[in-house]
mmCIF file of C-alpha atoms in Angstrom:
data_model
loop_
_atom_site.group_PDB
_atom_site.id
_atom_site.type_symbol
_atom_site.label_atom_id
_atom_site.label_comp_id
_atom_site.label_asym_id
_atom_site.label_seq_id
_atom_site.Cartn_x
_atom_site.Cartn_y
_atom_site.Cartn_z
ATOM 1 C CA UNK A 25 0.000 0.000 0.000
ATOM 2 C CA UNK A 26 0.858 3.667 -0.680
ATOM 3 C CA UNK A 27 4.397 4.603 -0.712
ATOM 4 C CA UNK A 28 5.895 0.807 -0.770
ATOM 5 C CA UNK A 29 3.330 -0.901 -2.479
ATOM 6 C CA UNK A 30 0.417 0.413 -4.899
ATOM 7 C CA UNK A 31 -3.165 0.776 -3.012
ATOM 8 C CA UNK A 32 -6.641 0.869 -5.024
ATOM 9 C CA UNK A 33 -9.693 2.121 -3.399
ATOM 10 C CA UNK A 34 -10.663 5.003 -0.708
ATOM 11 C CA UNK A 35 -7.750 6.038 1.651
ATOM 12 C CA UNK A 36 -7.990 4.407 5.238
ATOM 13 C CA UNK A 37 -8.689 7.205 8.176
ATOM 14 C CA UNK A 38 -5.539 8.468 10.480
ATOM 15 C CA UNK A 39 -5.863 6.691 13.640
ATOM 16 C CA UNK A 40 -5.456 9.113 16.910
ATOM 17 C CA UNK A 41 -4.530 5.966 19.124
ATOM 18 C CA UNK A 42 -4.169 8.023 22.794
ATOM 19 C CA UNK A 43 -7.210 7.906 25.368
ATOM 20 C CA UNK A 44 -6.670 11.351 25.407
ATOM 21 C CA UNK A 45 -8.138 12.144 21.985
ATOM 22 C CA UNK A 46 -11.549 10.911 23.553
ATOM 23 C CA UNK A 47 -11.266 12.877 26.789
ATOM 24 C CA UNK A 48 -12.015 16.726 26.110
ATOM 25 C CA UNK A 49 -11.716 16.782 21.840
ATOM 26 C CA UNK A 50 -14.487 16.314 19.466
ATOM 27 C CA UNK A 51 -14.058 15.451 15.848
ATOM 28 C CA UNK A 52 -14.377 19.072 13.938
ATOM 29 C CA UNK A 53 -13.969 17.837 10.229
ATOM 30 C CA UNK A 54 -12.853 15.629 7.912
ATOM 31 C CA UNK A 55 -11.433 15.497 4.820
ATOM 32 C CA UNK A 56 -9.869 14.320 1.371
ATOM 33 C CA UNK A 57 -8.240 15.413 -1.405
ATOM 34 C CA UNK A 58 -5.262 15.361 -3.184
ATOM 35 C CA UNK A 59 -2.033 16.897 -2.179
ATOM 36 C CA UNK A 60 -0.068 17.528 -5.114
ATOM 37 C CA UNK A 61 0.246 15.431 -8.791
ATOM 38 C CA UNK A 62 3.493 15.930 -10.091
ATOM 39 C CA UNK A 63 5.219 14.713 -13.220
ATOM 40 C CA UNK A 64 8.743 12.511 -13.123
ATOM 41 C CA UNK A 65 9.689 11.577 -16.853
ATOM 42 C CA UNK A 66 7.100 9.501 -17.963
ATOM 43 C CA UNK A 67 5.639 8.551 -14.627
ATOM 44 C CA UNK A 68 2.902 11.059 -12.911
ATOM 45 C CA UNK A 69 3.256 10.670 -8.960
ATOM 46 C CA UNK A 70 -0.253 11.976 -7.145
ATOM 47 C CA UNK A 71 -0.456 12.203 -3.115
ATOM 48 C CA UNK A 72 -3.639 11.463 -1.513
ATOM 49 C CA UNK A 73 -5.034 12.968 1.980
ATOM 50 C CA UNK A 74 -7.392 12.061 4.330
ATOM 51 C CA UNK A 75 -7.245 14.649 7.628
ATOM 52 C CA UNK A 76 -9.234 14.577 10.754
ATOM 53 C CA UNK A 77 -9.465 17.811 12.661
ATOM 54 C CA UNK A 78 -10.271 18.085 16.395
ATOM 55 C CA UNK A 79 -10.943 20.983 18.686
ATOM 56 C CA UNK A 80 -10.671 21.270 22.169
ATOM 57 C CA UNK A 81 -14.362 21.587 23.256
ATOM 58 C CA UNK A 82 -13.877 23.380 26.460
ATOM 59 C CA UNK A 83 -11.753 26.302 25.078
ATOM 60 C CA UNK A 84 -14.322 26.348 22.319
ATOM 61 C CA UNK A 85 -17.395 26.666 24.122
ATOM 62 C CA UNK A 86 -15.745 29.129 26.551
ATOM 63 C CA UNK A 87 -15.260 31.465 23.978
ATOM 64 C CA UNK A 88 -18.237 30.818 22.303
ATOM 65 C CA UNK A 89 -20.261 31.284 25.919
ATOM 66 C CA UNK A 90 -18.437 34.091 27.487
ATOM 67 C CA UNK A 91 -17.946 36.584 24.379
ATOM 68 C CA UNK A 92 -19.624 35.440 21.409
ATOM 69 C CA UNK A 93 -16.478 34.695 19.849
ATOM 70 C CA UNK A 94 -15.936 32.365 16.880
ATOM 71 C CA UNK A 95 -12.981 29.938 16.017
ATOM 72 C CA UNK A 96 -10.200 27.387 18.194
ATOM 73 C CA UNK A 97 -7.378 28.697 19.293
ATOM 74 C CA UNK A 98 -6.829 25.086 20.537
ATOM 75 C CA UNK A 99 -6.674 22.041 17.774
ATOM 76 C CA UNK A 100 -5.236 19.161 16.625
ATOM 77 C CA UNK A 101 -5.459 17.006 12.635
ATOM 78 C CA UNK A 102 -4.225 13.822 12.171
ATOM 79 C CA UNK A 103 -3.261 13.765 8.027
ATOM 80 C CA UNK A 104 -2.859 9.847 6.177
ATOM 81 C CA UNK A 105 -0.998 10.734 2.754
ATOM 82 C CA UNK A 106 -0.972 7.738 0.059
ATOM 83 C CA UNK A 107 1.786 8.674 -2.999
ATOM 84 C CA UNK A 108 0.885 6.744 -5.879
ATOM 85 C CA UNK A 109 2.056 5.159 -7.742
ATOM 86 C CA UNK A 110 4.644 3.646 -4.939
ATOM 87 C CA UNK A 111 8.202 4.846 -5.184
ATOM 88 C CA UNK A 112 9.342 1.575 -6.114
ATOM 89 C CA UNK A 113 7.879 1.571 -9.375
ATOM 90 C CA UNK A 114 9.440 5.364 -9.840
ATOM 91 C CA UNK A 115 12.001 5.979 -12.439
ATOM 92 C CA UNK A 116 15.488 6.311 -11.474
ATOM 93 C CA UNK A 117 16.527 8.973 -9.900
ATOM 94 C CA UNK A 118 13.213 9.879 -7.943
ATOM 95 C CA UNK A 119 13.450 8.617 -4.389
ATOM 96 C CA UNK A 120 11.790 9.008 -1.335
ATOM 97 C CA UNK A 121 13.689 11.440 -0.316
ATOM 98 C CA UNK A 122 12.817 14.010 -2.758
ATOM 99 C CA UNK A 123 9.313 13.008 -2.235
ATOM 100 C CA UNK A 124 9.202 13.497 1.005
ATOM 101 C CA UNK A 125 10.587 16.778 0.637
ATOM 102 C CA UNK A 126 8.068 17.458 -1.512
ATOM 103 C CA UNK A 127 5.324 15.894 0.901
ATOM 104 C CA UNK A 128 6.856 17.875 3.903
ATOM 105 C CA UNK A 129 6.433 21.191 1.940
ATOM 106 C CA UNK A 130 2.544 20.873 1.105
ATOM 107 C CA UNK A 131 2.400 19.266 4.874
ATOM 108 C CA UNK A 132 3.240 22.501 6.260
ATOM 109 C CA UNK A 133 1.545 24.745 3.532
ATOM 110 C CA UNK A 134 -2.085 22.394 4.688
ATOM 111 C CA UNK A 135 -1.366 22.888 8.412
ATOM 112 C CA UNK A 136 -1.203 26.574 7.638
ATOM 113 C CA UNK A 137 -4.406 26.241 6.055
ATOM 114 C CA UNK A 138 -5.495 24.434 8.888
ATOM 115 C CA UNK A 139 -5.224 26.381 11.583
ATOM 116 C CA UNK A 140 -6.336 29.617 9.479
ATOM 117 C CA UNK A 141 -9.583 27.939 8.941
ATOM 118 C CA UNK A 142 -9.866 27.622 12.846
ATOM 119 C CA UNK A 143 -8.884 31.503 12.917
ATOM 120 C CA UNK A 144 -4.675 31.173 13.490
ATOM 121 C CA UNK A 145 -2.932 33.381 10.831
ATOM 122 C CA UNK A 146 0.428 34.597 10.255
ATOM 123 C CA UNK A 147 1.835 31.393 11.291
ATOM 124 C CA UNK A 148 5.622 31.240 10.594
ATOM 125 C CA UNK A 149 8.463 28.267 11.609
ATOM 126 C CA UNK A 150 10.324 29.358 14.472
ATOM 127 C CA UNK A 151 12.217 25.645 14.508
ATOM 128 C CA UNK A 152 12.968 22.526 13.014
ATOM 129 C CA UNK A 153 13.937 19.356 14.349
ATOM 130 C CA UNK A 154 13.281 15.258 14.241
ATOM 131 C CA UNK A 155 11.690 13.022 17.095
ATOM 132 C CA UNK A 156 10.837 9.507 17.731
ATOM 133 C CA UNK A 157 6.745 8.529 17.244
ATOM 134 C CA UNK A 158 5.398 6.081 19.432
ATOM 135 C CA UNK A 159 5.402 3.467 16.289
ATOM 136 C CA UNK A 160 8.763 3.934 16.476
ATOM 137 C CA UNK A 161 9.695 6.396 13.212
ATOM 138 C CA UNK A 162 11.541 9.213 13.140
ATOM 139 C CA UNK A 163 9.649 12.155 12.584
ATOM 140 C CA UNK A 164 10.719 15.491 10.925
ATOM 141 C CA UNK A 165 9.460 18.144 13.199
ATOM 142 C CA UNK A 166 8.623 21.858 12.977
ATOM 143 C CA UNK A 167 7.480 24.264 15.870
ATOM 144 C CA UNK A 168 5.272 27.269 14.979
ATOM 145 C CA UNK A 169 3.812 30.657 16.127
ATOM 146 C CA UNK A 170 1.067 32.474 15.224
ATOM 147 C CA UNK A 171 -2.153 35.041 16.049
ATOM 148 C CA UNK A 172 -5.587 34.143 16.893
ATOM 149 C CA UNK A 173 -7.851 36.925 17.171
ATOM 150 C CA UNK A 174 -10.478 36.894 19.872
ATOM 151 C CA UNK A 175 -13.701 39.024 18.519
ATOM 152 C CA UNK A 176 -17.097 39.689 20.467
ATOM 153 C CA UNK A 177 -17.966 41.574 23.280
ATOM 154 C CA UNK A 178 -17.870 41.197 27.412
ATOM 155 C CA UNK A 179 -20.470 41.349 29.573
ATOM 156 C CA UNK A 180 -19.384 43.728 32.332
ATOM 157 C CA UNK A 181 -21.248 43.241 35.952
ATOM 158 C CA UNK A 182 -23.325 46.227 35.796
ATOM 159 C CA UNK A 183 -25.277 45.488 32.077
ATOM 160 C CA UNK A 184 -22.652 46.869 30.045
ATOM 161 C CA UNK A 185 -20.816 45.477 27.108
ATOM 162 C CA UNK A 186 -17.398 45.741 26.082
ATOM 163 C CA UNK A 187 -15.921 45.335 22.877
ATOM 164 C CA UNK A 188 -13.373 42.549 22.930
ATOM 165 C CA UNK A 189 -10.842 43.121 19.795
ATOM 166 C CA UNK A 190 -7.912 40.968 21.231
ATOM 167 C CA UNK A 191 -4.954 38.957 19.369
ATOM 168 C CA UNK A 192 -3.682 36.215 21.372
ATOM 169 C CA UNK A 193 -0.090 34.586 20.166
ATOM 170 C CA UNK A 194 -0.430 30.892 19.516
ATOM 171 C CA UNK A 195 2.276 28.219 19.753
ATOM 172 C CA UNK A 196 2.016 24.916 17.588
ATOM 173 C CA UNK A 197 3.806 22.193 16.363
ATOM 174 C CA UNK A 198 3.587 19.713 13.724
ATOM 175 C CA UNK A 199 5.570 16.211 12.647
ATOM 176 C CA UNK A 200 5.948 13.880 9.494
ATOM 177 C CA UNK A 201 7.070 10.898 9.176
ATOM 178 C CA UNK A 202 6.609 7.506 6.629
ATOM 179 C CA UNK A 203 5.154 4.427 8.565
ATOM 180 C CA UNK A 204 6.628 1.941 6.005
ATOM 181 C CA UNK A 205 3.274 2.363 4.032
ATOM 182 C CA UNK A 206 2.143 5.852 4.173
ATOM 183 C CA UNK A 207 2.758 9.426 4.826
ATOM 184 C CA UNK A 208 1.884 10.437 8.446
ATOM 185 C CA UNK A 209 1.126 14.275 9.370
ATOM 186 C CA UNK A 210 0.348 15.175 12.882
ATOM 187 C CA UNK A 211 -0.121 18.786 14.459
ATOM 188 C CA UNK A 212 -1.494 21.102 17.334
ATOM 189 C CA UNK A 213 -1.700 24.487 18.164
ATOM 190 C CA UNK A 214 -2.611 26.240 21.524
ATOM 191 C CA UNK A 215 -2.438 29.467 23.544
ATOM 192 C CA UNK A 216 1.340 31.047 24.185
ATOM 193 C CA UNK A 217 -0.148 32.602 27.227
ATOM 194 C CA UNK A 218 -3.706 31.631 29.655
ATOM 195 C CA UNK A 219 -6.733 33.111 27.736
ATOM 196 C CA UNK A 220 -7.434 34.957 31.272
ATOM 197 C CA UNK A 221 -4.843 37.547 30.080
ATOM 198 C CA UNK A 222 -6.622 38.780 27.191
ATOM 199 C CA UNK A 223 -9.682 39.511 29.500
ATOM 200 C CA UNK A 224 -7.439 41.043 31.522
ATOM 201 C CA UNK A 225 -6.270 43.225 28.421
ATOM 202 C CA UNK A 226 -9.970 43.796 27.775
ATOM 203 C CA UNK A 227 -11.396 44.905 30.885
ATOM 204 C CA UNK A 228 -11.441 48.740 32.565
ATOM 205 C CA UNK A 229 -8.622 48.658 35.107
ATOM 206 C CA UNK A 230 -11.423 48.494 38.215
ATOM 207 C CA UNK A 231 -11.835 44.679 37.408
ATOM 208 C CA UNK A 232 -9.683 42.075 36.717
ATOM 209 C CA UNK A 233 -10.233 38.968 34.798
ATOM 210 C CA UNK A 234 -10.647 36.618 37.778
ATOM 211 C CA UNK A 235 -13.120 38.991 39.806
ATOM 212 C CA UNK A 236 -15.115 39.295 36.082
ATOM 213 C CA UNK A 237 -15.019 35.450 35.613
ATOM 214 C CA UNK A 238 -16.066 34.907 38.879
ATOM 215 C CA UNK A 239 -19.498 36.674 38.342
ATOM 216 C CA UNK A 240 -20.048 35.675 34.882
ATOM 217 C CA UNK A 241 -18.729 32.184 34.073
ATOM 218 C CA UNK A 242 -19.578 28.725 35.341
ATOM 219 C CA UNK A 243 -16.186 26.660 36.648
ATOM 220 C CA UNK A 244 -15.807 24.602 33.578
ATOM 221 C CA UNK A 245 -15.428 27.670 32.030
ATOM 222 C CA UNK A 246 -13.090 29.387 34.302
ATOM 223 C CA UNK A 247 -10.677 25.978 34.053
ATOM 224 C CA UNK A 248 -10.689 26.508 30.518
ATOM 225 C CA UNK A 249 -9.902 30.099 29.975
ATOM 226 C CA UNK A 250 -6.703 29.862 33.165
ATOM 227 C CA UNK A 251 -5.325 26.203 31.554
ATOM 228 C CA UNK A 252 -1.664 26.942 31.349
ATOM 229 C CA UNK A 253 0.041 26.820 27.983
ATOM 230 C CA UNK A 254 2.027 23.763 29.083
ATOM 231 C CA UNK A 255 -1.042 21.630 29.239
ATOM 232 C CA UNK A 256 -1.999 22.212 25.937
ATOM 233 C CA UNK A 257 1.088 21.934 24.666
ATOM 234 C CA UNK A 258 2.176 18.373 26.592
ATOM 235 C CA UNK A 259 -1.661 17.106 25.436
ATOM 236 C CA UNK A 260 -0.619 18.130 21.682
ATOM 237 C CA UNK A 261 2.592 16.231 22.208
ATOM 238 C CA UNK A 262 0.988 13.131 23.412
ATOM 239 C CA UNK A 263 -1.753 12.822 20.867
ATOM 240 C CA UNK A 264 0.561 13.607 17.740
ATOM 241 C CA UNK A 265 3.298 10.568 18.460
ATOM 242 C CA UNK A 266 0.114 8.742 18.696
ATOM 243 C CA UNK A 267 -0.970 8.718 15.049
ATOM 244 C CA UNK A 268 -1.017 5.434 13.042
#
């Protein structure tokens, strides 16, 4: 199947194989197409994804709940990509490495499309690196940065509304790696900083974003909004070595 042997048919779902995907994510979409068709000599080599994208529901709904806001700041996809025909069967001269140099570029061009669609732009590699998946494959690594903005409006104590206009700065990271059979993508991308702050940013200097929190939000949602960035980021971590 895919890169070491040919594959007919629909392209099998990623497989998020940590409890933890099940335990505070929901499935947000879901999707195929194909990644790039390229020409070598004779031989026309097409990539096929399938990508699952999660959100954090929590962080979602608190948003959603407290201001009226729109988008994730916190996700995570799982991408399966099939290259057919397999590289085997390639002419000489095009190998899997220049293919997966190829497959790592449109990886990182999708995750960018990714996370814009969940409202994270001007996302830009800050580092590269490898690191061992839980299947045992090295992975080629990249961590990332970017903006979310946070749109809608607070609900001050005494009736009043405030216009919340903040941009929060977002960390991610994302891996590839080749299982034997197929391309594997993985990435996540969270808060650089507690969403509290940004209330705190928002709100006239005679409340602060606990005190405002306190009056307006349940707990769940309070948890949310404080969870450090080093939660997020050590959840990411876990799900995306996970992928099979």
């Amino acid at each position: 199947a895919g890169c070491l042997g040919g594959r007919d048919g629909p392209l099998p779902e990623p497989t998020v194989t940590s409890d933890r995907i099940d335990d505070g994510w929901r499935l947000l979409n879901e999707s195929e197409s194909t990644v790039f068709e390229q020409s070598y000599g004779p031989v026309t080599v097409t990539a096929l994804e399938h990508t699952r994208i999660y959100e954090y529901v929590s962080v979602a709904e608190a948003l959603s709940e407290t201001f009226g806001a729109s988008g994730s700041p916190v996700v995570f996809f799982a991408t399966r990509i099939d290259v057919r025909p397999a590289i085997d069967s390639l002419p000489a001269g095009v190998g899997r490495d220049r293919l997966m140099a190829e497959v790592e570029t449109a990886a990182v061009d999708a995750f960018r499309s990714q996370l814009s669609a969940s409202g994270i732009e001007n996302v830009e590699i800050v580092d590269e690196g490898t690191s061992t998946v839980r299947s045992g494959h090295t992975a080629t690594t990249w961590q990332l940065e970017g903006e979310f903005a946070v749109d809608g409006e607070l609900p001050l104590p005494d009736g009043s509304t405030r216009d919340l206009a903040e941009t929060v700065e977002i960390e991610s990271r994302l891996g590839v790696w080749h299982d034997g059979t197929d391309v594997l993508v993985a990435g996540g991308a969270h808060p650089a900083e507690p969403l509290t702050g940004v209330i705190d940013d928002a709100l006239p200097s005679l409340i602060d974003a606990e005190t405002f929190l306190e009056e307006t939000a349940d707990e769940e949602t309070r948890d949310a909004l404080a969870t450090e960035p080093g939660t997020f980021d050590e959840e990411i971590s876990a799900l995306l070595i996970s992928v099979e």
